[in-house]
Short mmCIF file of C-alpha atoms in Angstrom, two decimals:
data_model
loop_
_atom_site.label_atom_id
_atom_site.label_comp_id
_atom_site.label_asym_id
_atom_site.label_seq_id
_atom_site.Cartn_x
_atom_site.Cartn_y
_atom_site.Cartn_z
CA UNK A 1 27.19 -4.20 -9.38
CA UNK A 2 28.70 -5.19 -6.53
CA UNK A 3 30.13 -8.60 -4.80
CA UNK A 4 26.59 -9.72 -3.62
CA UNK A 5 26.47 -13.48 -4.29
CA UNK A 6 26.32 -14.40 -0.86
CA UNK A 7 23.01 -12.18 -0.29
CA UNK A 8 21.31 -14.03 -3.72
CA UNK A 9 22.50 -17.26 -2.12
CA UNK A 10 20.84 -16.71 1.08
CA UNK A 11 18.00 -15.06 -1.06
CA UNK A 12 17.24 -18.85 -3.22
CA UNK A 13 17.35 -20.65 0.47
CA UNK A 14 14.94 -18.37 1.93
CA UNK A 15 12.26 -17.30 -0.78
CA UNK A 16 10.81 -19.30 -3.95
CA UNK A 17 13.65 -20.08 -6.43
CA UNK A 18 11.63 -19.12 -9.45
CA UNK A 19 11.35 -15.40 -7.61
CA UNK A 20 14.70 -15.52 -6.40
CA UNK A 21 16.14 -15.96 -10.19
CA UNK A 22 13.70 -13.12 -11.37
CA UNK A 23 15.03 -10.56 -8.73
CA UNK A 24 18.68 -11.77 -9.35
CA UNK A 25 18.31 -11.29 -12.83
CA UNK A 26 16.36 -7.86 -12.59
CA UNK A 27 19.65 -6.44 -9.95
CA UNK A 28 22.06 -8.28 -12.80
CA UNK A 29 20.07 -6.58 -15.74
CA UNK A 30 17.49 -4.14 -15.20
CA UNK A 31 17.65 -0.30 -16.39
CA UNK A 32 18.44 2.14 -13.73
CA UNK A 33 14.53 2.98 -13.86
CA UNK A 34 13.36 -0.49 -13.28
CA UNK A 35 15.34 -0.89 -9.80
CA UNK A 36 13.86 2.49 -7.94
CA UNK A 37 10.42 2.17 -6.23
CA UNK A 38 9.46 -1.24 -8.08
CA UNK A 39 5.89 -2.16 -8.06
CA UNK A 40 6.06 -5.68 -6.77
CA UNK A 41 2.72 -6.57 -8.45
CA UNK A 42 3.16 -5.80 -11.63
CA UNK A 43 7.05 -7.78 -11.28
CA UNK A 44 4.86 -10.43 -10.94
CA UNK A 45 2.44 -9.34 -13.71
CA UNK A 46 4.42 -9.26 -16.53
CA UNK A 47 7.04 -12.61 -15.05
CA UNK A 48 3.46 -14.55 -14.06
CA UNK A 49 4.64 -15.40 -10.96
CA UNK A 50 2.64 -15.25 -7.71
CA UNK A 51 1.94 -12.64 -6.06
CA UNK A 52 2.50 -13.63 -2.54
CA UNK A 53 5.79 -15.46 -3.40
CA UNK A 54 6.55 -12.19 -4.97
CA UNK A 55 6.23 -10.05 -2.32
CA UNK A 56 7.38 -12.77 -0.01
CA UNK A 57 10.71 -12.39 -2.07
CA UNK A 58 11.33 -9.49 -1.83
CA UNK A 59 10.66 -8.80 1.62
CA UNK A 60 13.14 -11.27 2.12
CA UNK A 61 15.98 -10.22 -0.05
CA UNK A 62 15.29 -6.27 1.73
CA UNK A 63 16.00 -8.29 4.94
CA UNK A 64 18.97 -9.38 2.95
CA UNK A 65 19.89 -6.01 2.05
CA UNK A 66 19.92 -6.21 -1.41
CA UNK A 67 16.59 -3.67 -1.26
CA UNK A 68 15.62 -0.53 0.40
CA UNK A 69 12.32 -0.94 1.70
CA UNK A 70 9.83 2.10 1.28
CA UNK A 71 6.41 3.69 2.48
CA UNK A 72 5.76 6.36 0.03
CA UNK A 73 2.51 8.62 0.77
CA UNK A 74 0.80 9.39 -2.35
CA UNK A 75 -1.58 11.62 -3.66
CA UNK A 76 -5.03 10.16 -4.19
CA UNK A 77 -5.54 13.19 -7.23
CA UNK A 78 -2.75 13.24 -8.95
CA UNK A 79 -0.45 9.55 -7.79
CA UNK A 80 2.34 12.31 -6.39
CA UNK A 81 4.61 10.80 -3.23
CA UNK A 82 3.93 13.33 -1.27
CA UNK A 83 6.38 12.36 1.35
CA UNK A 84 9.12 8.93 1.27
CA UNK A 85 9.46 6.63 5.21
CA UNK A 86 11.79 4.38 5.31
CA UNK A 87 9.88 3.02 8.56
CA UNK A 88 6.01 3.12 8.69
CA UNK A 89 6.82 4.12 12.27
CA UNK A 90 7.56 7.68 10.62
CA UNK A 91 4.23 8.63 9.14
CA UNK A 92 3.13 11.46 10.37
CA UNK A 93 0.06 11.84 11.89
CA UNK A 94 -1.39 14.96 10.55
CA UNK A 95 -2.22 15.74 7.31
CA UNK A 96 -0.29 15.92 3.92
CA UNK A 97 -0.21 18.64 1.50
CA UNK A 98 -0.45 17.97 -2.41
CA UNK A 99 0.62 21.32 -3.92
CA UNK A 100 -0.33 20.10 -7.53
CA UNK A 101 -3.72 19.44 -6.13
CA UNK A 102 -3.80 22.21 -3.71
CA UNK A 103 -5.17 19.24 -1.32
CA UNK A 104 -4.21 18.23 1.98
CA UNK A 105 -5.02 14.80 2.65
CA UNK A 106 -4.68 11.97 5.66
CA UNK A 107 -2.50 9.26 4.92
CA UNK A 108 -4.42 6.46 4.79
CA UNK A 109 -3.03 3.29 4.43
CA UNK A 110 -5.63 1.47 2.46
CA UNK A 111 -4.52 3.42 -0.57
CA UNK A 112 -2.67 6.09 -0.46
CA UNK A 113 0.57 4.88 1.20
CA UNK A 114 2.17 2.16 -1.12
CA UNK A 115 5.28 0.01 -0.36
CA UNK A 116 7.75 0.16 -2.92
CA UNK A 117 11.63 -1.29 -3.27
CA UNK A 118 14.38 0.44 -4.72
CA UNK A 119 18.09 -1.72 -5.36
CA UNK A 120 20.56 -1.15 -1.98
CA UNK A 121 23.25 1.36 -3.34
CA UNK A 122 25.71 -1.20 -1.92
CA UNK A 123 24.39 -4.01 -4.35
CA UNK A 124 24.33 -1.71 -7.27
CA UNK A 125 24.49 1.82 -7.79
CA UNK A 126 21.57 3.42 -9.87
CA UNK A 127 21.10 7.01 -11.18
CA UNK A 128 18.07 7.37 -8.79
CA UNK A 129 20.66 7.31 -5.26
CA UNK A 130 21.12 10.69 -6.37
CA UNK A 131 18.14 12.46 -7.38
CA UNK A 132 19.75 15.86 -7.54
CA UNK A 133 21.24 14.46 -11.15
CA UNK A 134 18.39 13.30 -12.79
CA UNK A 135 17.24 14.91 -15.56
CA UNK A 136 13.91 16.64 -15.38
CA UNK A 137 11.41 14.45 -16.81
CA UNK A 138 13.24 11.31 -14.64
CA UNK A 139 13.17 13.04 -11.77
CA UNK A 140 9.37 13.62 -12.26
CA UNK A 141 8.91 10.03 -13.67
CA UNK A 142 10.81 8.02 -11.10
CA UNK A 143 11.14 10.55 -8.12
CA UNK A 144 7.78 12.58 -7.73
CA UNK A 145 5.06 9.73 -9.34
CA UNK A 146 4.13 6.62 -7.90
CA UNK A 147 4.80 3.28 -9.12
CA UNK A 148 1.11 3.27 -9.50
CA UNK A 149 0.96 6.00 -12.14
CA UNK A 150 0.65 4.26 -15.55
CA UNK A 151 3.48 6.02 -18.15
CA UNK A 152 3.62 4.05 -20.79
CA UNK A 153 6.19 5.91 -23.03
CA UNK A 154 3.90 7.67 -25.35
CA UNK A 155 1.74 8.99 -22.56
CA UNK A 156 4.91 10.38 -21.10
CA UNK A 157 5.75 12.05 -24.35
CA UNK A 158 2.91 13.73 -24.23
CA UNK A 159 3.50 15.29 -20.77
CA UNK A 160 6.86 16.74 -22.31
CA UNK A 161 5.54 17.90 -25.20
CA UNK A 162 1.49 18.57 -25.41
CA UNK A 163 0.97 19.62 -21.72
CA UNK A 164 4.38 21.19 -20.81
CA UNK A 165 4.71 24.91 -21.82
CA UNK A 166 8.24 24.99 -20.36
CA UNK A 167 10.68 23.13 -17.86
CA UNK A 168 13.77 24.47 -16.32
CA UNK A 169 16.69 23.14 -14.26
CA UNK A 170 17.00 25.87 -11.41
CA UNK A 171 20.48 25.50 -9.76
CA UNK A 172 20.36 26.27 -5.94
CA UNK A 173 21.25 30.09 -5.25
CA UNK A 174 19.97 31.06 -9.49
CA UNK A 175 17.37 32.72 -10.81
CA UNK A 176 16.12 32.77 -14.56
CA UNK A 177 13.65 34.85 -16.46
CA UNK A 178 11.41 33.11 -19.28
CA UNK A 179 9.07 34.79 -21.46
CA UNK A 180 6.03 32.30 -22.37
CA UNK A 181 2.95 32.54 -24.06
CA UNK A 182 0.03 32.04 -22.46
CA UNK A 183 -2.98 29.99 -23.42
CA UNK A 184 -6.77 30.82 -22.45
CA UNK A 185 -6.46 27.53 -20.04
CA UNK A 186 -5.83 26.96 -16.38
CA UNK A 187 -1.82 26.82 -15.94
CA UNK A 188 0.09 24.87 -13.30
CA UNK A 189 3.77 26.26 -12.54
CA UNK A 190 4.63 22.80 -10.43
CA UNK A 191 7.67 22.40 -8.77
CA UNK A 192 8.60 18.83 -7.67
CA UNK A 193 11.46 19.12 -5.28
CA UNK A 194 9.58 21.26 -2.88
CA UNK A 195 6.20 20.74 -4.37
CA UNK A 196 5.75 24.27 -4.71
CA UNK A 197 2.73 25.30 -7.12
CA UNK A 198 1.23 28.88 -8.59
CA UNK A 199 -1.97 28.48 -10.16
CA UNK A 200 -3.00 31.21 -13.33
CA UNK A 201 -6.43 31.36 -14.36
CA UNK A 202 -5.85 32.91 -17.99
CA UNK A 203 -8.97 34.42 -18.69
CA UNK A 204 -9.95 37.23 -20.47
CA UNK A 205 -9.00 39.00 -23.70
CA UNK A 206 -5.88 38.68 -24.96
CA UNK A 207 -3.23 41.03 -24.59
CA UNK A 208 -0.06 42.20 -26.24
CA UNK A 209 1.36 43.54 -22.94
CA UNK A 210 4.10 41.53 -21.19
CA UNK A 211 2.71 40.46 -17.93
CA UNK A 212 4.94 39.69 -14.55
CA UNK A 213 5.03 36.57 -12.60
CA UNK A 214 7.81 36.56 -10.04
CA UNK A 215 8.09 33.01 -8.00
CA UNK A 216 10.62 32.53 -5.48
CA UNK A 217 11.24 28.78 -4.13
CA UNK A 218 12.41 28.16 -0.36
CA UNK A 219 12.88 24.79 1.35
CA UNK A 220 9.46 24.56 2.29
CA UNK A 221 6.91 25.14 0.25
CA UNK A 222 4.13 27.70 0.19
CA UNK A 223 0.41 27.48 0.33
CA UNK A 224 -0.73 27.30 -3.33
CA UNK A 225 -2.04 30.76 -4.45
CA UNK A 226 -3.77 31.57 -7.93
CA UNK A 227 -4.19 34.47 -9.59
CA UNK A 228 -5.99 35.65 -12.84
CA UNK A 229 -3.67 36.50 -15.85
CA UNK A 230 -5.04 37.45 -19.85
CA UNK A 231 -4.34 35.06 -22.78
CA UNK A 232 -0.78 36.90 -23.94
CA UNK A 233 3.29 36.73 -23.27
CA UNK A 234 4.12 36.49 -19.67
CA UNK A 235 7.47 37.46 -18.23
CA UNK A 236 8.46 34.62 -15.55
CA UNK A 237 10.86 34.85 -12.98
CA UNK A 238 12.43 31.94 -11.10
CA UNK A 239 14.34 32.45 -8.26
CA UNK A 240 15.95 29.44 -6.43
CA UNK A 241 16.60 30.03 -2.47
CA UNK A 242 16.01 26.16 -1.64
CA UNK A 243 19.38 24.22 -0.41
CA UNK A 244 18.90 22.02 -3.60
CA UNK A 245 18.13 22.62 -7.45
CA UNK A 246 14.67 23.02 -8.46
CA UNK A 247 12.96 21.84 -11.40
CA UNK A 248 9.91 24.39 -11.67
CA UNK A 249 7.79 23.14 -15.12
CA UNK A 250 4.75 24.70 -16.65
CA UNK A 251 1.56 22.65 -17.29
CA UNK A 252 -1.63 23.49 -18.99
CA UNK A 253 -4.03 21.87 -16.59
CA UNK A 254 -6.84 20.48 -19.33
CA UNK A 255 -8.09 17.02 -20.35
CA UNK A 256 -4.93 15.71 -21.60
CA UNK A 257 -2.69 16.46 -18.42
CA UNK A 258 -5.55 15.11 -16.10
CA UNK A 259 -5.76 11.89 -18.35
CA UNK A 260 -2.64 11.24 -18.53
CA UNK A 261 -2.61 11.21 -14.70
CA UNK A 262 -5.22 9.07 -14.55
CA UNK A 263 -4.01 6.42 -15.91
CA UNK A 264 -3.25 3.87 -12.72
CA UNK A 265 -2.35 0.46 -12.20
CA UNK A 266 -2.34 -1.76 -9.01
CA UNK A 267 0.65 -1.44 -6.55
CA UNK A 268 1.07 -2.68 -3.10
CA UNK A 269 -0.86 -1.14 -0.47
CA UNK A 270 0.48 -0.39 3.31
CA UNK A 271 -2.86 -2.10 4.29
CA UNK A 272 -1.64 -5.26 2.62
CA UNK A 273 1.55 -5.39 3.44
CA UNK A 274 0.40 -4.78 7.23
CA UNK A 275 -1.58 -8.29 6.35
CA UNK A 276 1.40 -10.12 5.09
CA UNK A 277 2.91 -13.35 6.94
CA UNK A 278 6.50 -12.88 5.91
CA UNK A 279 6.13 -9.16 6.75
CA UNK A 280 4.91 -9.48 9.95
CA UNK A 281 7.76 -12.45 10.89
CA UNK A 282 10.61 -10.49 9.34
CA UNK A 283 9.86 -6.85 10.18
CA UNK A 284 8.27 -7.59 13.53
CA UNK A 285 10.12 -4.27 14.87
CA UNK A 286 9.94 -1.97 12.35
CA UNK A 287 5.53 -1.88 12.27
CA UNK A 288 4.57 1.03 14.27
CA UNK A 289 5.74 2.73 17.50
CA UNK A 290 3.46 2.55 20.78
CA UNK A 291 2.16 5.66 20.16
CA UNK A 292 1.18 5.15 16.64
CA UNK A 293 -2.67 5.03 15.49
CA UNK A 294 -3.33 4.05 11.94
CA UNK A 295 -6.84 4.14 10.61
CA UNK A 296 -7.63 1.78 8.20
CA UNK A 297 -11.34 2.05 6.50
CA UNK A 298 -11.96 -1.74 5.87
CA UNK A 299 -10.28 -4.73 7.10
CA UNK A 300 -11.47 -8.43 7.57
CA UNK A 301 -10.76 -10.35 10.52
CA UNK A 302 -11.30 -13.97 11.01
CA UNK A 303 -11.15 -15.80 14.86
CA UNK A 304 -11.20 -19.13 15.35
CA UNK A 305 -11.80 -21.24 18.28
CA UNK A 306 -11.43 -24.96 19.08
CA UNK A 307 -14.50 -26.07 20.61
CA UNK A 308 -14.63 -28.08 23.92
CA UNK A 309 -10.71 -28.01 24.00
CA UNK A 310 -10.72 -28.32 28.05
CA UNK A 311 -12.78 -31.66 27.46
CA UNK A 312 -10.59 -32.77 24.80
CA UNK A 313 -8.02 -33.01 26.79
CA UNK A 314 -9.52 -34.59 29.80
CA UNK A 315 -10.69 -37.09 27.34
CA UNK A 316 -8.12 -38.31 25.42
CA UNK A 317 -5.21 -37.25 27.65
CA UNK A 318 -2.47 -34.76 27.27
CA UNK A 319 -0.49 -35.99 24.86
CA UNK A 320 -2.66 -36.97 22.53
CA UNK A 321 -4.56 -33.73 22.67
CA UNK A 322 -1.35 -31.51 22.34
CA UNK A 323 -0.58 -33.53 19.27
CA UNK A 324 -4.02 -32.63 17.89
CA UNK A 325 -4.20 -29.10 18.75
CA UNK A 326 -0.93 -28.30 17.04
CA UNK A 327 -2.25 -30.56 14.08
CA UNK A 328 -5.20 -28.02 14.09
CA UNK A 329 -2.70 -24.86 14.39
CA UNK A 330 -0.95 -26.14 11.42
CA UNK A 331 -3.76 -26.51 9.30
CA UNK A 332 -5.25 -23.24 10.07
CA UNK A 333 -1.38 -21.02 9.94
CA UNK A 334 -1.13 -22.91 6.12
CA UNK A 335 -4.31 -21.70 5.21
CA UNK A 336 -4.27 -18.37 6.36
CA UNK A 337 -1.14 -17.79 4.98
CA UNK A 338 -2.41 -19.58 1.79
CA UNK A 339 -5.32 -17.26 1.73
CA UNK A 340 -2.95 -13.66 1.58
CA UNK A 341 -3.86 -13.73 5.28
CA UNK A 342 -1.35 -12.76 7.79
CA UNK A 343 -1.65 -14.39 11.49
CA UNK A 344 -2.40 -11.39 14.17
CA UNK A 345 -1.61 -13.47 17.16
CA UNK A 346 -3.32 -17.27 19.21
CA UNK A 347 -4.42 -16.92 22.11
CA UNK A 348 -4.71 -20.60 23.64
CA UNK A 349 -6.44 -22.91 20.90
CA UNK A 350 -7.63 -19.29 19.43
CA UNK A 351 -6.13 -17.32 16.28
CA UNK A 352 -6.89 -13.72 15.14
CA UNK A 353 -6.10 -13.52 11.68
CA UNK A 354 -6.27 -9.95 9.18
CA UNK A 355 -7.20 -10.18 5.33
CA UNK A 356 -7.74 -7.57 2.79
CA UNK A 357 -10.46 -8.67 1.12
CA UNK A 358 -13.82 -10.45 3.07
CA UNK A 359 -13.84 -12.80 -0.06
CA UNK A 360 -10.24 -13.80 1.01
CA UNK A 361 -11.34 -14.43 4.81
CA UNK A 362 -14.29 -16.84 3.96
CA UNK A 363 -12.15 -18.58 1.20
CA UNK A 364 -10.11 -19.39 4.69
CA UNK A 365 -12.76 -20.05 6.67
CA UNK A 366 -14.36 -22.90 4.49
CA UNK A 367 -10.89 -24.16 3.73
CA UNK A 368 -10.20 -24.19 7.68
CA UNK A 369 -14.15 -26.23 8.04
CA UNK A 370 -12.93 -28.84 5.29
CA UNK A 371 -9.19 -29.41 6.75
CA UNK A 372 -10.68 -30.19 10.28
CA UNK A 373 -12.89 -32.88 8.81
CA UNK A 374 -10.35 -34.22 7.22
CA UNK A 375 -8.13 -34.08 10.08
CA UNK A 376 -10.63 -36.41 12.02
CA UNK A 377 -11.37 -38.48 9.26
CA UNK A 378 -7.48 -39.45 9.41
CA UNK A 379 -7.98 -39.99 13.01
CA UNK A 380 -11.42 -41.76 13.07
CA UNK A 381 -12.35 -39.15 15.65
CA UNK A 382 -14.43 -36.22 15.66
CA UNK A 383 -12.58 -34.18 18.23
CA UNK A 384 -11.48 -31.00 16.20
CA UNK A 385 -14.32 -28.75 16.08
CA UNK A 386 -13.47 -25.32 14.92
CA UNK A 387 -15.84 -22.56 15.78
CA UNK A 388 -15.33 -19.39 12.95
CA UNK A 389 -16.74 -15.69 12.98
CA UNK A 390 -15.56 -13.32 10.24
CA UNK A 391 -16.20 -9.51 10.00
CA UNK A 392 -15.20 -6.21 8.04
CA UNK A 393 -15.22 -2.88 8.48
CA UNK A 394 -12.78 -0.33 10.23
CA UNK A 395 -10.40 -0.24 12.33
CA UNK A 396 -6.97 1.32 14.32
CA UNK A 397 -3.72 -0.28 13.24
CA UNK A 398 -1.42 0.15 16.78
CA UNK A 399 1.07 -1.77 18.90
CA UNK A 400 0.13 -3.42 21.67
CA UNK A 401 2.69 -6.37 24.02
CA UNK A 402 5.18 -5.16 21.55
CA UNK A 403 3.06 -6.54 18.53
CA UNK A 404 1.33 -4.78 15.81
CA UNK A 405 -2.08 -5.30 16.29
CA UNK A 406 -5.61 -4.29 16.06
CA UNK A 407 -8.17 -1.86 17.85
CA UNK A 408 -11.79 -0.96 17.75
CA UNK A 409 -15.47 -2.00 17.41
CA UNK A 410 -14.54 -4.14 14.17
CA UNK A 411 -12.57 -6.33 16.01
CA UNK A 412 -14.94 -6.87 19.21
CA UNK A 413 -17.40 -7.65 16.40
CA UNK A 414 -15.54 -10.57 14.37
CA UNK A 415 -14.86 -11.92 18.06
CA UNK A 416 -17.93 -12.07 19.58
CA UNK A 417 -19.64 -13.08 15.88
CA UNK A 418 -17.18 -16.05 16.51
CA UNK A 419 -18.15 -16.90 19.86
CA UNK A 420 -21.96 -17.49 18.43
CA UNK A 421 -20.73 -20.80 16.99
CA UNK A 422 -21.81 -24.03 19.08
CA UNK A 423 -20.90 -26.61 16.44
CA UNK A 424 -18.21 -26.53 13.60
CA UNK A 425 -20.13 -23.31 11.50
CA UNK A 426 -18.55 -20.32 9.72
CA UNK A 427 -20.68 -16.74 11.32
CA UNK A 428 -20.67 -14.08 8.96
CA UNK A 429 -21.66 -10.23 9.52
CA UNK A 430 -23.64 -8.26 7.23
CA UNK A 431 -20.88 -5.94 5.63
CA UNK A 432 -18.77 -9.85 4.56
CA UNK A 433 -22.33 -11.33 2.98
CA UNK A 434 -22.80 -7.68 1.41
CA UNK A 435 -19.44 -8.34 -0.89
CA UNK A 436 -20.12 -9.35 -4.28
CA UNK A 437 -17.17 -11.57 -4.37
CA UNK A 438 -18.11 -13.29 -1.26
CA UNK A 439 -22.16 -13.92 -2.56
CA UNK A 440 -20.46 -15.10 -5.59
CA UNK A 441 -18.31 -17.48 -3.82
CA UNK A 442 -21.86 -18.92 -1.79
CA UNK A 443 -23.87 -19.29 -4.72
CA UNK A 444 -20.71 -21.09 -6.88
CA UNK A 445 -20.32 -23.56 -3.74
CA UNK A 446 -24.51 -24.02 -3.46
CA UNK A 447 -24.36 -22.62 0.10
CA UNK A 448 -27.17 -20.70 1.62
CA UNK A 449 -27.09 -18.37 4.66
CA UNK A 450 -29.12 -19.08 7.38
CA UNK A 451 -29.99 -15.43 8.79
CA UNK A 452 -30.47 -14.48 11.94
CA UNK A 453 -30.18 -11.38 14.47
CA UNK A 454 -27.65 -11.78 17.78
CA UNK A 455 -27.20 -10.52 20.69
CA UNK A 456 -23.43 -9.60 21.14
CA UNK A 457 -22.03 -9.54 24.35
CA UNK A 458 -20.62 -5.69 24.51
CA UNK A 459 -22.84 -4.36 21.53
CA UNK A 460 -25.57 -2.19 22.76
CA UNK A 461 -28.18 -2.98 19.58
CA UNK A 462 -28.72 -6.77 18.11
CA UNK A 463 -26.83 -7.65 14.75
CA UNK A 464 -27.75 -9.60 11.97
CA UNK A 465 -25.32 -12.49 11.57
CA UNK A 466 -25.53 -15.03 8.64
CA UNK A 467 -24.86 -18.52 9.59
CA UNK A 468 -22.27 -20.67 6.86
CA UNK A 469 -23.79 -23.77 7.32
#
C-alpha cells in the first residue's frame, strides 16, 4: 500500500468520518477481490452506514484519487459488463452485444449501466490491475460479472464444478485440442475476454463417433452461431489469434447455470448517480459531452417556485427580501439533497431538482411545504410561499450551458404542473399518485388528493393533476 495518508486526511475533512474510517480501513485491509468494482450499496449494507454518505464518500475519495471511478454496461440476462468507461461521456450510442446471451441490447442507464470503484493502483496494487493474470474463475468472478451478480461462495462452486464441463487458459498465439463428453443439454463454449460464444444443441441419439468442433478466437468477437451436435465425445479445438490469452470455458446451459445467474443484488445505477448532489458538484465535467443523448425510462422531477417574489421585494425592501429568498434556497438545497435528490439548476427564486424514485420527490415536496411555514413562523410573516409540481416519466439525459441536464415532454410536464399552483400546494401528475410508495405515503400522512384535469400551456390534450393539499 502506498504513502497515501495525505489523500485519507483530506478524505475525513471532506466526507462523513464514520465512512471515511470504513474506506480507510477497507484500502488498509480488504482482499484483492473486495477493492475491484465495489458495490457501494452493499459497503453500506453490511457496515450499516448510509447510503448517501456512502456514496458521497466515495465519490469524494475518487476525486481524491484513492479510487478509479467506473461505468460498466451490463447485461440485463446474464449481469455480464459488456463493455468498462471510465467517463460516461464514452458510452456508445449504439447497441451492445451479449455473446452469452446472443443479445444486443441499448445501454440504458436506469439499469443496465452501474457505477462501480476499484482501489487507484497508486494507493495499492491489487491482482485485478492486471487481468491478464487472474486465474480463470477470478477473472470471470471479478472481471466479466457485475458487482450486482450475487456469488456467494457455494453458488460459485457450483459454476466450477456442476455447470462447467471444462475451462482452459489459452495463451495468445496457442491452440489446444480437448476431447469432452457431451450431455443431451444445450452447451455454451463462452469466452470472456472477447466474449466470444458457440452454441451446441446436443440432440439426438447418442453416438460413439468423435465429433469436430474447431473455434478460432480473434480480437473481436463473432456473431454467436449454433449448431446441432449428438449426445457423445466431441473433439474441441481452440485456437487463440486474439493479442491477449483467452479463457474459453464450457457450460451446460440448464436450470442450475441460469439460477445461479440469477441471483442479483442492488448496485448503483448510472441513473442515480446522474441524481446525486456530490456527483454533480465534483464531476461537473466529466457527465456527458454536447453531443451525448441518454434515454432514461423514468425519472422524477420536482420545480419549485416562490410565489409573488417581485412583490416581496417591493414590499419589504431589498435587503430583507434577499435575506429571505436565500433562507428559502437553503431550506429547499438541504432537503433535496436530504431526499437522494440532486439539484438540476435555479433559475431566479426557481429550482429544478431530479429524483429516482416519485416517492422520494413528494417526501421533498411536503418537507419543502412544512420548512416554509416554519420559516415564517420564525419571522411572524407569511411571505415565503412556495408553489410545487412534481412529475415522472421519461426523459433525455444531455448537456446543455455546459451543464448536464434534462430534455423532453417529462420535463415541460413537471414545469407547467408547477406553474398550476396559486397558493403554497404540492401538484402531482398521474404516473407520481399511480406509485404505491407514494399512495402509501398519502394515506400514512391522512392526505387526500383533490383531482382535477388542466390545461397545460404547450400540451395539446388536458391532464389530470392531483392537488396535495
Amino acid at each position: 500500500m502506498g504513502d497515501s495518508s495525505a489523500q485519507f486526511a483530506a478524505l475525513k475533512q471532506a466526507a462523513d468520518p464514520a465512512v471515511a474510517a470504513a474506506i480507510e480501513r477497507l484500502v488498509a485491509e480488504g482482499d484483492d477481490r473486495d477493492l475491484n468494482r465495489i458495490n457501494v450499496l452493499e459497503f453500506s449494507a453490511r457496515r450499516e452506514l448510509d447510503e448517501e454518505r456512502v456514496i458521497s464518500g466515495f465519490l469524494q475519495a475518487s476525486r481524491l484519487g484513492i479510487f478509479d471511478l467506473s461505468w460498466n454496461v451490463l447485461c440485463p440476462g446474464c449481469g455480464g459488463v459488456l463493455d468498462a468507461h471510465n467517463t460516461l461521456k464514452s458510452l456508445r450510442p449504439d447497441e451492445y452485444h451479449c455473446g452469452l446471451c446472443a443479445s444486443d441490447y441499448e445501454a440504458s442507464v436506469d439499469k443496465q449501466v452501474e457505477v462501480a470503484f476499484t482501489v487507484a493502483p497508486r494507493v495499492r496494487r491489487i491482482a485485478a490491475h492486471d487481468p491478464g493474470t487472474l486465474p480463470i474463475w477470478e477473472y470471470f468472478r471479478q472481471m466479466f460479472w457485475s458487482s450486482g451478480v450475487d456469488f456467494n461462495e457455494q453458488g460459485f462452486a457450483s459454476l466450477t464444478g456442476e455447470v462447467t464441463l471444462d475451462a482452459i487458459e489459452l495463451p495468445t498465439g496457442r491452440s489446444v485440442m480437448r476431447t469432452l463428453q457431451l450431455p443431451p443439454q444445450f452447451i455454451i463454449v463462452f469466452e470472456p475476454v472477447t466474449h466470444a460464444a458457440q452454441f451446441i444443441d446436443v440432440q439426438g441419439e447418442p453416438t460413439d463417433e468423435i465429433q469436430q468442433l474447431s473455434l478460432v478466437y480473434h480480437k473481436l468477437a463473432q456473431p454467436t452461431e449454433t449448431i446441432t451436435l449428438r449426445p457423445g465425445p466431441l473433439q474441441l479445438s481452440l485456437d487463440n489469434r486474439a493479442d491477449s490469452r483467452v479463457l474459453p470455458s464450457v457450460f451446460i446451459a440448464a436450470d442450475a447455470l441460469h439460477h445461479l445467474l440469477g441471483q442479483r443484488k442492488p448496485f448503483l445505477t448510472a441513473k442515480r448517480m446522474l441524481s446525486n448532489q456530490t456527483f454533480r458538484d465534483v464531476f461537473k465535467a466529466d457527465n456527458l459531452t454536447i453531443d451525448q443523448r441518454l434515454k432514461i425510462t423514468s425519472l422524477s422531477f420536482l420545480f419549485t417556485d416562490l410565489k409573488g417574489s417581485t412583490a416581496l421585494y417591493e414590499r419589504v425592501g431589498d435587503l430583507a427580501a434577499f435575506d429571505l429568498v436565500r433562507a428559502h434556497f437553503r431550506a429547499l438545497l438541504e432537503i433535496i439533497s436530504s431526499e437522494k435528490g440532486a439539484v438540476v439548476k435555479t433559475i431566479g427564486d426557481a429550482v429544478m431538482a431530479t429524483f429516482v424514485t416519485p416517492e422520494q420527490a413528494l417526501a421533498a415536496g411536503l418537507r419543502m411545504r412544512a420548512a416554509m411555514d416554519a420559516l415564517n413562523a420564525e419571522r411572524g410573516t407569511a411571505d415565503l410561499v412556495v408553489k410545487i409540481g412534481i412529475h415522472e416519466g421519461p426523459c433525455l439525459a444531455v448537456m446543455l450551458n455546459e451543464r448536464q441536464d434534462y430534455f423532453g415532454q417529462t420535463v415541460n410536464i413537471a414545469s407547467r404542473v408547477q406553474g398550476l399552483a396559486t397558493s403554497q400546494a404540492i401538484h402531482i401528475t398521474g404516473t407520481v399518485i399511480a406509485a404505491p410508495a407514494v399512495a402509501a405515503m398519502l394515506r400514512h400522512a391522512g392526505i387526500t388528493p383533490i383531482q382535477k384535469q388542466a390545461a397545460l400551456r404547450g400540451i395539446a390534450d388536458k391532464v389530470v393533476v392531483y392537488e396535495i393539499p
